[in-house]
GROMACS .gro file of C-alpha atoms in nm:
model
  476
    1MET     CA    1   7.173   9.593   9.861
    2LYS     CA    2   6.856   9.743  10.004
    3PHE     CA    3   6.646  10.012   9.846
    4HIS     CA    4   6.612  10.336  10.039
    5SER     CA    5   6.286  10.373  10.221
    6LEU     CA    6   6.108  10.698  10.145
    7TYR     CA    7   6.221  10.817  10.484
    8SER     CA    8   6.587  10.742  10.432
    9PHE     CA    9   6.582  10.879  10.077
   10PHE     CA   10   6.425  11.202  10.203
   11PHE     CA   11   6.675  11.218  10.489
   12ARG     CA   12   6.964  11.180  10.247
   13SER     CA   13   6.827  11.444  10.014
   14ILE     CA   14   6.799  11.711  10.281
   15THR     CA   15   7.114  11.639  10.479
   16PRO     CA   16   7.336  11.949  10.482
   17LEU     CA   17   7.628  11.858  10.265
   18CYS     CA   18   7.918  12.094  10.275
   19GLY     CA   19   8.280  12.104  10.172
   20VAL     CA   20   8.491  11.804  10.237
   21VAL     CA   21   8.864  11.819  10.280
   22LEU     CA   22   9.067  11.509  10.307
   23LEU     CA   23   9.415  11.565  10.439
   24SER     CA   24   9.670  11.293  10.414
   25LEU     CA   25  10.007  11.320  10.573
   26SER     CA   26  10.118  11.002  10.406
   27ALA     CA   27  10.207  10.888  10.061
   28CYS     CA   28  10.172  10.540   9.923
   29LYS     CA   29  10.499  10.357   9.859
   30SER     CA   30  10.523  10.466   9.500
   31HIS     CA   31  10.542  10.837   9.591
   32SER     CA   32  10.868  10.997   9.692
   33VAL     CA   33  10.882  11.059  10.065
   34SER     CA   34  10.887  11.425  10.162
   35THR     CA   35  11.100  11.577  10.430
   36ARG     CA   36  10.923  11.636  10.762
   37ASN     CA   37  10.891  12.006  10.677
   38GLU     CA   38  10.731  11.963  10.336
   39VAL     CA   39  10.366  11.880  10.296
   40GLN     CA   40  10.238  11.738   9.968
   41ILE     CA   41   9.879  11.809   9.867
   42TRP     CA   42   9.621  11.608   9.672
   43LEU     CA   43   9.280  11.754   9.591
   44THR     CA   44   8.931  11.667   9.468
   45LYS     CA   45   8.664  11.937   9.444
   46GLY     CA   46   8.291  11.882   9.463
   47ASP     CA   47   8.234  12.077   9.141
   48GLU     CA   48   8.445  11.811   8.963
   49SER     CA   49   8.693  12.067   8.830
   50ILE     CA   50   8.978  11.883   9.007
   51LYS     CA   51   8.976  11.510   9.086
   52LEU     CA   52   9.253  11.351   9.292
   53GLN     CA   53   9.525  11.580   9.153
   54GLN     CA   54   9.849  11.673   9.324
   55GLN     CA   55   9.885  12.042   9.419
   56PRO     CA   56  10.184  12.261   9.514
   57SER     CA   57  10.339  12.164   9.848
   58ILE     CA   58  10.332  12.370  10.167
   59GLY     CA   59  10.567  12.372  10.464
   60PHE     CA   60  10.565  12.313  10.838
   61THR     CA   61  10.704  12.589  11.060
   62ASN     CA   62  10.770  12.641  11.429
   63ASN     CA   63  10.521  12.928  11.441
   64PRO     CA   64  10.227  12.871  11.680
   65GLY     CA   65   9.965  12.961  11.422
   66SER     CA   66   9.671  13.197  11.468
   67SER     CA   67   9.370  13.021  11.317
   68GLN     CA   68   9.161  12.731  11.445
   69ASN     CA   69   9.367  12.422  11.522
   70ILE     CA   70   9.356  12.057  11.421
   71GLU     CA   71   9.596  11.865  11.643
   72ILE     CA   72   9.720  11.512  11.582
   73ASP     CA   73   9.833  11.303  11.878
   74ASP     CA   74  10.010  10.985  11.769
   75GLN     CA   75  10.047  10.870  12.131
   76GLN     CA   76   9.673  10.794  12.148
   77LYS     CA   77   9.617  10.479  11.943
   78PHE     CA   78   9.301  10.297  11.843
   79GLN     CA   79   9.202  10.019  11.597
   80TYR     CA   80   9.412   9.877  11.314
   81ILE     CA   81   9.269   9.907  10.963
   82ASP     CA   82   9.208   9.613  10.728
   83GLY     CA   83   9.132   9.825  10.423
   84PHE     CA   84   8.901  10.023  10.197
   85GLY     CA   85   8.711   9.910   9.890
   86TYR     CA   86   8.390   9.790   9.725
   87THR     CA   87   8.169   9.489   9.661
   88LEU     CA   88   8.278   9.298   9.353
   89THR     CA   89   7.938   9.175   9.236
   90GLY     CA   90   7.881   8.931   8.954
   91GLY     CA   91   7.745   9.225   8.757
   92SER     CA   92   8.070   9.415   8.817
   93VAL     CA   93   8.266   9.124   8.674
   94GLU     CA   94   8.033   9.101   8.375
   95VAL     CA   95   8.072   9.465   8.270
   96ILE     CA   96   8.446   9.485   8.341
   97ASN     CA   97   8.490   9.181   8.117
   98ARG     CA   98   8.319   9.372   7.836
   99LEU     CA   99   8.627   9.594   7.812
  100SER     CA  100   8.901   9.510   7.566
  101GLU     CA  101   9.179   9.304   7.718
  102THR     CA  102   9.412   9.604   7.731
  103LYS     CA  103   9.154   9.830   7.895
  104ARG     CA  104   9.040   9.560   8.136
  105LYS     CA  105   9.390   9.487   8.262
  106ALA     CA  106   9.466   9.858   8.291
  107LEU     CA  107   9.152   9.911   8.501
  108LEU     CA  108   9.235   9.622   8.736
  109TYR     CA  109   9.588   9.758   8.789
  110GLU     CA  110   9.448  10.106   8.848
  111LEU     CA  111   9.206   9.975   9.110
  112PHE     CA  112   9.424   9.724   9.293
  113GLY     CA  113   9.786   9.809   9.211
  114LYS     CA  114  10.043  10.011   9.403
  115LYS     CA  115  10.180  10.233   9.126
  116ASP     CA  116  10.134  10.611   9.094
  117GLN     CA  117   9.822  10.575   8.879
  118SER     CA  118   9.663  10.318   9.112
  119ILE     CA  119   9.423  10.375   9.402
  120SER     CA  120   9.537  10.061   9.590
  121VAL     CA  121   9.201   9.912   9.692
  122SER     CA  122   9.280   9.670   9.975
  123TYR     CA  123   8.946   9.511  10.067
  124ILE     CA  124   8.665   9.349   9.866
  125ARG     CA  125   8.320   9.226   9.963
  126LEU     CA  126   8.171   8.927   9.778
  127SER     CA  127   7.828   8.770   9.765
  128VAL     CA  128   7.780   8.403   9.854
  129GLY     CA  129   7.573   8.310   9.551
  130ALA     CA  130   7.395   8.594   9.371
  131SER     CA  131   7.344   8.945   9.500
  132ASP     CA  132   7.074   9.168   9.353
  133LEU     CA  133   7.343   9.314   9.125
  134ASP     CA  134   7.399   8.987   8.942
  135GLY     CA  135   7.231   8.925   8.610
  136GLU     CA  136   7.029   8.635   8.754
  137VAL     CA  137   6.936   8.482   9.087
  138PHE     CA  138   7.128   8.169   9.185
  139SER     CA  139   7.271   7.976   9.478
  140TYR     CA  140   7.543   7.711   9.475
  141ASP     CA  141   7.288   7.431   9.518
  142ASP     CA  142   6.981   7.502   9.308
  143LEU     CA  143   6.738   7.212   9.262
  144PRO     CA  144   6.407   7.145   9.089
  145GLU     CA  145   6.107   7.240   9.300
  146GLY     CA  146   6.029   6.983   9.568
  147GLN     CA  147   6.382   6.841   9.588
  148LYS     CA  148   6.641   6.884   9.862
  149ASP     CA  149   7.010   6.800   9.899
  150MET     CA  150   7.094   6.740  10.265
  151SER     CA  151   7.446   6.617  10.182
  152LEU     CA  152   7.509   6.906   9.936
  153GLN     CA  153   7.615   6.664   9.664
  154HIS     CA  154   7.510   6.916   9.399
  155PHE     CA  155   7.702   7.208   9.553
  156SER     CA  156   7.901   7.392   9.284
  157LEU     CA  157   8.077   7.727   9.243
  158ALA     CA  158   8.040   7.704   8.864
  159LYS     CA  159   7.809   8.006   8.844
  160ASP     CA  160   8.095   8.215   8.988
  161LYS     CA  161   8.364   8.094   8.749
  162ASP     CA  162   8.409   8.440   8.593
  163LEU     CA  163   8.419   8.603   8.936
  164ILE     CA  164   8.679   8.354   9.057
  165ALA     CA  165   8.890   8.412   8.746
  166MET     CA  166   8.889   8.786   8.814
  167LEU     CA  167   8.972   8.733   9.182
  168LYS     CA  168   9.279   8.537   9.073
  169GLU     CA  169   9.385   8.831   8.856
  170ILE     CA  170   9.332   9.071   9.146
  171LEU     CA  171   9.533   8.849   9.381
  172ALA     CA  172   9.817   8.846   9.128
  173ILE     CA  173   9.817   9.227   9.147
  174ASN     CA  174   9.770   9.247   9.526
  175PRO     CA  175   9.829   8.913   9.704
  176LYS     CA  176   9.743   9.069  10.042
  177ILE     CA  177   9.393   9.191   9.954
  178LYS     CA  178   9.123   9.068  10.195
  179PHE     CA  179   8.772   8.941  10.126
  180ILE     CA  180   8.450   8.940  10.329
  181SER     CA  181   8.154   8.744  10.193
  182ALA     CA  182   7.779   8.749  10.262
  183PRO     CA  183   7.481   8.558  10.119
  184TRP     CA  184   7.173   8.743   9.998
  185SER     CA  185   6.970   8.422  10.031
  186ALA     CA  186   7.004   8.056  10.118
  187PRO     CA  187   6.907   7.802   9.847
  188VAL     CA  188   6.528   7.826   9.810
  189TRP     CA  189   6.472   7.463   9.914
  190MET     CA  190   6.601   7.557  10.262
  191LYS     CA  191   6.349   7.844  10.303
  192ASP     CA  192   5.999   7.845  10.447
  193ASN     CA  193   5.851   8.025  10.144
  194GLY     CA  194   6.044   7.833   9.876
  195LYS     CA  195   6.134   8.158   9.699
  196SER     CA  196   6.450   8.361   9.640
  197LYS     CA  197   6.285   8.677   9.776
  198GLY     CA  198   6.208   8.695  10.147
  199GLY     CA  199   6.120   8.402  10.367
  200SER     CA  200   6.331   8.257  10.647
  201LEU     CA  201   6.571   7.966  10.684
  202LYS     CA  202   6.383   7.662  10.817
  203PRO     CA  203   6.536   7.536  11.145
  204GLU     CA  204   6.574   7.182  11.008
  205TYR     CA  205   6.822   7.322  10.753
  206TYR     CA  206   7.046   7.512  10.998
  207LYS     CA  207   7.306   7.235  11.003
  208VAL     CA  208   7.311   7.184  10.627
  209TYR     CA  209   7.333   7.560  10.573
  210ALA     CA  210   7.636   7.571  10.804
  211ASP     CA  211   7.787   7.297  10.586
  212TYR     CA  212   7.704   7.515  10.283
  213PHE     CA  213   7.926   7.791  10.424
  214VAL     CA  214   8.201   7.536  10.491
  215LYS     CA  215   8.186   7.414  10.132
  216TYR     CA  216   8.195   7.772  10.003
  217ILE     CA  217   8.504   7.862  10.204
  218GLN     CA  218   8.678   7.535  10.118
  219GLY     CA  219   8.584   7.568   9.752
  220MET     CA  220   8.715   7.923   9.727
  221LYS     CA  221   9.032   7.821   9.909
  222LYS     CA  222   9.084   7.544   9.653
  223GLU     CA  223   9.065   7.814   9.386
  224GLY     CA  224   9.331   8.016   9.568
  225VAL     CA  225   9.090   8.266   9.726
  226THR     CA  226   9.103   8.290  10.106
  227ILE     CA  227   8.785   8.430  10.259
  228ASP     CA  228   8.892   8.637  10.560
  229ALA     CA  229   8.542   8.687  10.703
  230ILE     CA  230   8.176   8.606  10.641
  231THR     CA  231   7.846   8.741  10.763
  232PRO     CA  232   7.559   8.490  10.791
  233GLN     CA  233   7.319   8.719  10.603
  234ASN     CA  234   7.328   9.047  10.412
  235GLU     CA  235   7.068   9.288  10.551
  236PRO     CA  236   6.879   9.024  10.752
  237LEU     CA  237   6.594   9.264  10.836
  238HIS     CA  238   6.524   9.355  10.470
  239PRO     CA  239   6.336   9.068  10.302
  240GLY     CA  240   6.206   9.281  10.013
  241ASN     CA  241   6.507   9.250   9.784
  242ASN     CA  242   6.564   8.976   9.525
  243PRO     CA  243   6.738   8.767   9.646
  244SER     CA  244   6.693   8.816  10.021
  245LEU     CA  245   6.622   8.631  10.344
  246TYR     CA  246   6.471   8.742  10.674
  247MET     CA  247   6.672   8.641  10.982
  248THR     CA  248   6.603   8.774  11.328
  249SER     CA  249   6.877   8.832  11.582
  250ASP     CA  250   6.766   8.528  11.784
  251GLN     CA  251   6.766   8.314  11.470
  252GLN     CA  252   7.115   8.428  11.377
  253LYS     CA  253   7.235   8.368  11.733
  254ASP     CA  254   7.097   8.012  11.724
  255PHE     CA  255   7.250   7.948  11.382
  256ILE     CA  256   7.595   8.070  11.490
  257LYS     CA  257   7.625   7.913  11.832
  258ASN     CA  258   7.469   7.576  11.752
  259HIS     CA  259   7.565   7.523  11.389
  260LEU     CA  260   7.796   7.765  11.203
  261GLY     CA  261   8.049   7.819  11.481
  262PRO     CA  262   8.081   7.449  11.568
  263ALA     CA  263   8.102   7.357  11.197
  264PHE     CA  264   8.390   7.601  11.143
  265LYS     CA  265   8.564   7.475  11.455
  266SER     CA  266   8.532   7.107  11.362
  267LYS     CA  267   8.665   7.172  11.011
  268GLY     CA  268   8.952   7.394  11.127
  269ILE     CA  269   8.815   7.697  10.941
  270THR     CA  270   8.962   8.025  11.065
  271THR     CA  271   8.737   8.254  10.857
  272LYS     CA  272   8.593   8.517  11.090
  273ILE     CA  273   8.221   8.519  11.166
  274VAL     CA  274   8.080   8.875  11.165
  275VAL     CA  275   7.719   8.932  11.274
  276TYR     CA  276   7.434   9.157  11.157
  277ASP     CA  277   7.552   9.333  10.834
  278HIS     CA  278   7.267   9.585  10.829
  279ASN     CA  279   7.171   9.939  10.929
  280CYS     CA  280   7.295  10.151  11.217
  281ASN     CA  281   6.944  10.190  11.358
  282LYS     CA  282   6.951   9.842  11.517
  283PRO     CA  283   7.276   9.796  11.713
  284GLU     CA  284   7.079   9.575  11.953
  285TYR     CA  285   7.072   9.307  11.682
  286ALA     CA  286   7.447   9.264  11.729
  287THR     CA  287   7.458   9.309  12.106
  288ASN     CA  288   7.184   9.048  12.153
  289ILE     CA  289   7.405   8.790  11.982
  290LEU     CA  290   7.720   8.900  12.162
  291SER     CA  291   7.544   8.882  12.499
  292ASP     CA  292   7.520   8.504  12.462
  293PRO     CA  293   7.848   8.345  12.588
  294GLU     CA  294   7.816   8.045  12.355
  295ALA     CA  295   7.767   8.264  12.046
  296TYR     CA  296   8.026   8.518  12.166
  297GLN     CA  297   8.310   8.267  12.144
  298TYR     CA  298   8.256   8.223  11.769
  299VAL     CA  299   8.199   8.589  11.673
  300ASP     CA  300   8.478   8.820  11.557
  301GLY     CA  301   8.263   9.133  11.535
  302SER     CA  302   7.966   9.315  11.380
  303ALA     CA  303   7.902   9.475  11.041
  304PHE     CA  304   7.695   9.783  10.956
  305HIS     CA  305   7.538   9.985  10.673
  306LEU     CA  306   7.405  10.341  10.704
  307TYR     CA  307   7.076  10.366  10.517
  308GLU     CA  308   6.910  10.428  10.853
  309GLY     CA  309   7.041  10.526  11.197
  310ASP     CA  310   7.360  10.706  11.298
  311ILE     CA  311   7.719  10.597  11.249
  312SER     CA  312   7.774  10.625  11.626
  313ALA     CA  313   7.591  10.290  11.657
  314LEU     CA  314   7.929  10.126  11.591
  315SER     CA  315   8.067  10.287  11.905
  316THR     CA  316   7.760  10.173  12.097
  317VAL     CA  317   7.852   9.814  12.015
  318HIS     CA  318   8.223   9.877  12.073
  319ASN     CA  319   8.162  10.025  12.416
  320ALA     CA  320   7.954   9.723  12.515
  321TYR     CA  321   8.196   9.467  12.368
  322PRO     CA  322   8.537   9.634  12.320
  323ASP     CA  323   8.707   9.303  12.238
  324LYS     CA  324   8.499   9.259  11.922
  325ASN     CA  325   8.574   9.421  11.586
  326LEU     CA  326   8.355   9.654  11.379
  327TYR     CA  327   8.314   9.652  11.000
  328PHE     CA  328   8.143   9.903  10.771
  329THR     CA  329   8.046   9.690  10.472
  330GLU     CA  330   7.816   9.886  10.239
  331GLN     CA  331   7.688  10.226  10.128
  332TRP     CA  332   7.545  10.296   9.786
  333THR     CA  333   7.564  10.599   9.561
  334GLY     CA  334   7.250  10.640   9.355
  335SER     CA  335   7.152  10.756   9.009
  336ARG     CA  336   6.957  11.055   9.148
  337SER     CA  337   7.228  11.205   9.368
  338ASN     CA  338   7.512  11.429   9.251
  339PHE     CA  339   7.890  11.418   9.284
  340ASN     CA  340   7.920  11.701   9.536
  341GLU     CA  341   7.650  11.570   9.771
  342ASP     CA  342   7.780  11.216   9.773
  343LEU     CA  343   8.145  11.320   9.805
  344ASN     CA  344   8.062  11.519  10.117
  345TRP     CA  345   7.811  11.289  10.287
  346HIS     CA  346   8.007  10.969  10.227
  347THR     CA  347   8.342  11.115  10.327
  348LYS     CA  348   8.193  11.244  10.651
  349ASN     CA  349   8.001  10.927  10.738
  350VAL     CA  350   8.147  10.629  10.553
  351ILE     CA  351   8.515  10.725  10.574
  352ILE     CA  352   8.558  10.960  10.872
  353GLY     CA  353   8.251  10.846  11.063
  354SER     CA  354   8.309  10.472  11.046
  355MET     CA  355   8.677  10.506  11.131
  356ARG     CA  356   8.617  10.732  11.431
  357ASN     CA  357   8.364  10.476  11.549
  358TRP     CA  358   8.608  10.184  11.549
  359SER     CA  359   8.550  10.024  11.209
  360LYS     CA  360   8.835   9.824  11.058
  361ILE     CA  361   8.708   9.875  10.701
  362ALA     CA  362   8.503  10.120  10.496
  363LEU     CA  363   8.337   9.985  10.183
  364GLU     CA  364   8.124  10.149   9.921
  365TRP     CA  365   7.872   9.930   9.739
  366ASN     CA  366   7.899   9.815   9.378
  367LEU     CA  367   8.230   9.838   9.192
  368ALA     CA  368   8.097   9.861   8.835
  369ASN     CA  369   7.790   9.859   8.612
  370ASP     CA  370   7.672   9.990   8.275
  371PRO     CA  371   7.513  10.328   8.192
  372GLN     CA  372   7.164  10.184   8.262
  373TYR     CA  373   7.276  10.068   8.612
  374LYS     CA  374   7.267   9.706   8.498
  375PRO     CA  375   7.313   9.413   8.545
  376HIS     CA  376   7.067   9.351   8.827
  377THR     CA  377   6.819   9.079   8.910
  378GLU     CA  378   6.448   9.114   8.849
  379GLY     CA  379   6.347   9.304   9.162
  380GLY     CA  380   6.705   9.411   9.236
  381CYS     CA  381   6.840   9.764   9.266
  382THR     CA  382   6.772   9.971   8.953
  383GLU     CA  383   6.943  10.293   9.070
  384CYS     CA  384   7.272  10.175   9.223
  385LYS     CA  385   7.564  10.360   9.065
  386GLY     CA  386   7.896  10.175   9.053
  387ALA     CA  387   8.233  10.331   9.121
  388ILE     CA  388   8.298  10.262   8.752
  389THR     CA  389   8.056  10.289   8.459
  390VAL     CA  390   8.160  10.075   8.162
  391SER     CA  391   8.006  10.224   7.845
  392ASP     CA  392   8.172  10.011   7.577
  393LYS     CA  393   8.481   9.797   7.521
  394GLU     CA  394   8.719  10.094   7.515
  395ASN     CA  395   8.563  10.340   7.760
  396PHE     CA  396   8.476  10.363   8.127
  397THR     CA  397   8.395  10.650   8.365
  398ARG     CA  398   8.516  10.700   8.722
  399ASN     CA  399   8.222  10.798   8.943
  400VAL     CA  400   8.201  10.962   9.283
  401SER     CA  401   8.249  10.647   9.495
  402TYR     CA  402   8.577  10.587   9.310
  403TYR     CA  403   8.710  10.911   9.461
  404ILE     CA  404   8.545  10.860   9.801
  405ILE     CA  405   8.739  10.536   9.846
  406ALA     CA  406   9.052  10.647   9.658
  407HIS     CA  407   9.121  10.933   9.896
  408ALA     CA  408   9.152  10.672  10.173
  409SER     CA  409   9.273  10.355   9.998
  410LYS     CA  410   9.556  10.524   9.807
  411PHE     CA  411   9.715  10.668  10.121
  412ILE     CA  412   9.604  10.444  10.410
  413PRO     CA  413   9.728  10.086  10.354
  414ALA     CA  414   9.616   9.783  10.548
  415ASN     CA  415   9.760   9.759  10.901
  416SER     CA  416   9.757  10.135  10.947
  417GLN     CA  417   9.641  10.238  11.293
  418ARG     CA  418   9.398  10.512  11.381
  419ILE     CA  419   9.544  10.781  11.608
  420ALA     CA  420   9.387  11.081  11.783
  421SER     CA  421   9.291  11.401  11.606
  422SER     CA  422   9.093  11.699  11.731
  423GLN     CA  423   8.783  11.845  11.566
  424THR     CA  424   8.621  12.187  11.541
  425ASP     CA  425   8.264  12.299  11.485
  426ASN     CA  426   8.306  12.288  11.108
  427LEU     CA  427   8.588  12.039  11.060
  428SER     CA  428   8.543  11.664  11.114
  429THR     CA  429   8.865  11.462  11.125
  430VAL     CA  430   9.022  11.119  11.152
  431ALA     CA  431   9.394  11.035  11.160
  432PHE     CA  432   9.614  10.730  11.098
  433ARG     CA  433   9.972  10.615  11.132
  434THR     CA  434  10.077  10.388  10.844
  435PRO     CA  435  10.306  10.084  10.878
  436GLU     CA  436  10.582  10.293  10.716
  437GLY     CA  437  10.556  10.549  10.997
  438ARG     CA  438  10.375  10.818  10.799
  439THR     CA  439  10.068  11.000  10.927
  440VAL     CA  440   9.734  11.048  10.749
  441LEU     CA  441   9.470  11.299  10.851
  442ILE     CA  442   9.125  11.319  10.691
  443VAL     CA  443   8.929  11.641  10.748
  444GLN     CA  444   8.580  11.731  10.631
  445ASN     CA  445   8.492  12.098  10.589
  446ASN     CA  446   8.127  12.147  10.687
  447ASN     CA  447   8.118  12.492  10.526
  448LYS     CA  448   8.054  12.557  10.160
  449THR     CA  449   8.315  12.831  10.180
  450GLU     CA  450   8.689  12.802  10.237
  451GLU     CA  451   8.813  12.710  10.585
  452THR     CA  452   9.160  12.795  10.717
  453PHE     CA  453   9.318  12.609  11.008
  454SER     CA  454   9.652  12.535  11.170
  455LEU     CA  455   9.757  12.173  11.134
  456LYS     CA  456   9.957  12.089  11.448
  457PHE     CA  457  10.183  11.786  11.480
  458ASN     CA  458  10.492  11.732  11.697
  459GLN     CA  459  10.528  12.101  11.790
  460LYS     CA  460  10.517  12.208  11.424
  461THR     CA  461  10.240  12.393  11.244
  462ALA     CA  462  10.122  12.411  10.884
  463GLN     CA  463   9.876  12.678  10.775
  464VAL     CA  464   9.613  12.514  10.557
  465SER     CA  465   9.338  12.672  10.347
  466LEU     CA  466   9.072  12.426  10.240
  467PRO     CA  467   8.829  12.507   9.957
  468GLY     CA  468   8.460  12.465  10.015
  469ASN     CA  469   8.314  12.142   9.876
  470ALA     CA  470   8.656  11.983   9.838
  471VAL     CA  471   8.860  11.683   9.943
  472ALA     CA  472   9.234  11.731   9.989
  473THR     CA  473   9.517  11.499  10.084
  474TYR     CA  474   9.822  11.642  10.257
  475ILE     CA  475  10.135  11.424  10.273
  476PHE     CA  476  10.461  11.455  10.468
   0.00000   0.00000   0.00000
């Protein structure tokens, strides 16, 4: 996780953040299915007076409607969705495990289950070794200074034993959940500065580092955890975190085409390789790698964060390489921001924005931490707010990123497909068709005051009034 630069923090603080309305025309399996003429409503308001609560239903009619229109066209189809979720850091595991057994199990079922009280998270990001939101820095092959391990004889996942135990519990709740993994740093003996913070991977260790990824994927598989995708480096252009590693686009291209890709191929590993995994201001990082035919053959797609740049960068890469996938893998909520601002900005950019720009996933950052925003490494993020704050063994709080993701994950299961939806000056939208044949529309209201529009679908119209600073889910 990177810290905001002063520029990006200032940009975030002054961005106009208005009402968000999230409309879902789909229910998860546990909800009763409405008739085509009845529309169920779920609502979260930015003032926190209502959070993900079901509201009285409304109806579709054959009337043409007189207000502004939002039209859904399920004949225009786009990317399939892998899921919505968070990063399960080692720190998240640590604080969740502080809960009593009853509370801990209840929280895991609420996050990953399919029942009425669950939000059905379907995608998790993991760190390969420590992230900056672990209690300590570690890799899977740490050695005394001056030593090296070219055959990786000392490789061990032991530091992640608690994480792996929790992943097994999550898989028991949702066997179809998917995982993407990224390292924050290579083992320090492979780096040119010999430190966990900054530095670059020395070229003579490219092959052994590729073998390190192979061992990680094989080791997790042995534990029953299938890694669906990896990125070679989290935030490769941000060497100021602890841990971190600087990796240019040319370095990553060399590593993938000459080492990581061939290693996966020779070992029969089908885990996807996803490049970049950093901000939207540098789409050329990804396109440089994809422009190389040898690297291209090994790459599934590109991953992005949005601490700098514009979310349309994903479409820039898609338009250049439409056969490659896009992934939105991280966005933090911070200790200094408020519920209303984050609800609006993240729904518009992380949920609606990433999906309209071809992403297969939308992930918020850390799943859980304590009231002091710990654990974190020395030099790690001190202001990152988890979706859950665990205060003691019997109590936890659901924070804004819980609701940002829940309004998508609860109603848009994996393998849903994005379909066309129109937009207006004040209403940003994205729509989906679920595997069960239901339709989900997400709309953001850019006004602080109520907006009224006609929801049009299959020659029928529903008149919808959306509160300012609110997220609503409409289901039929």
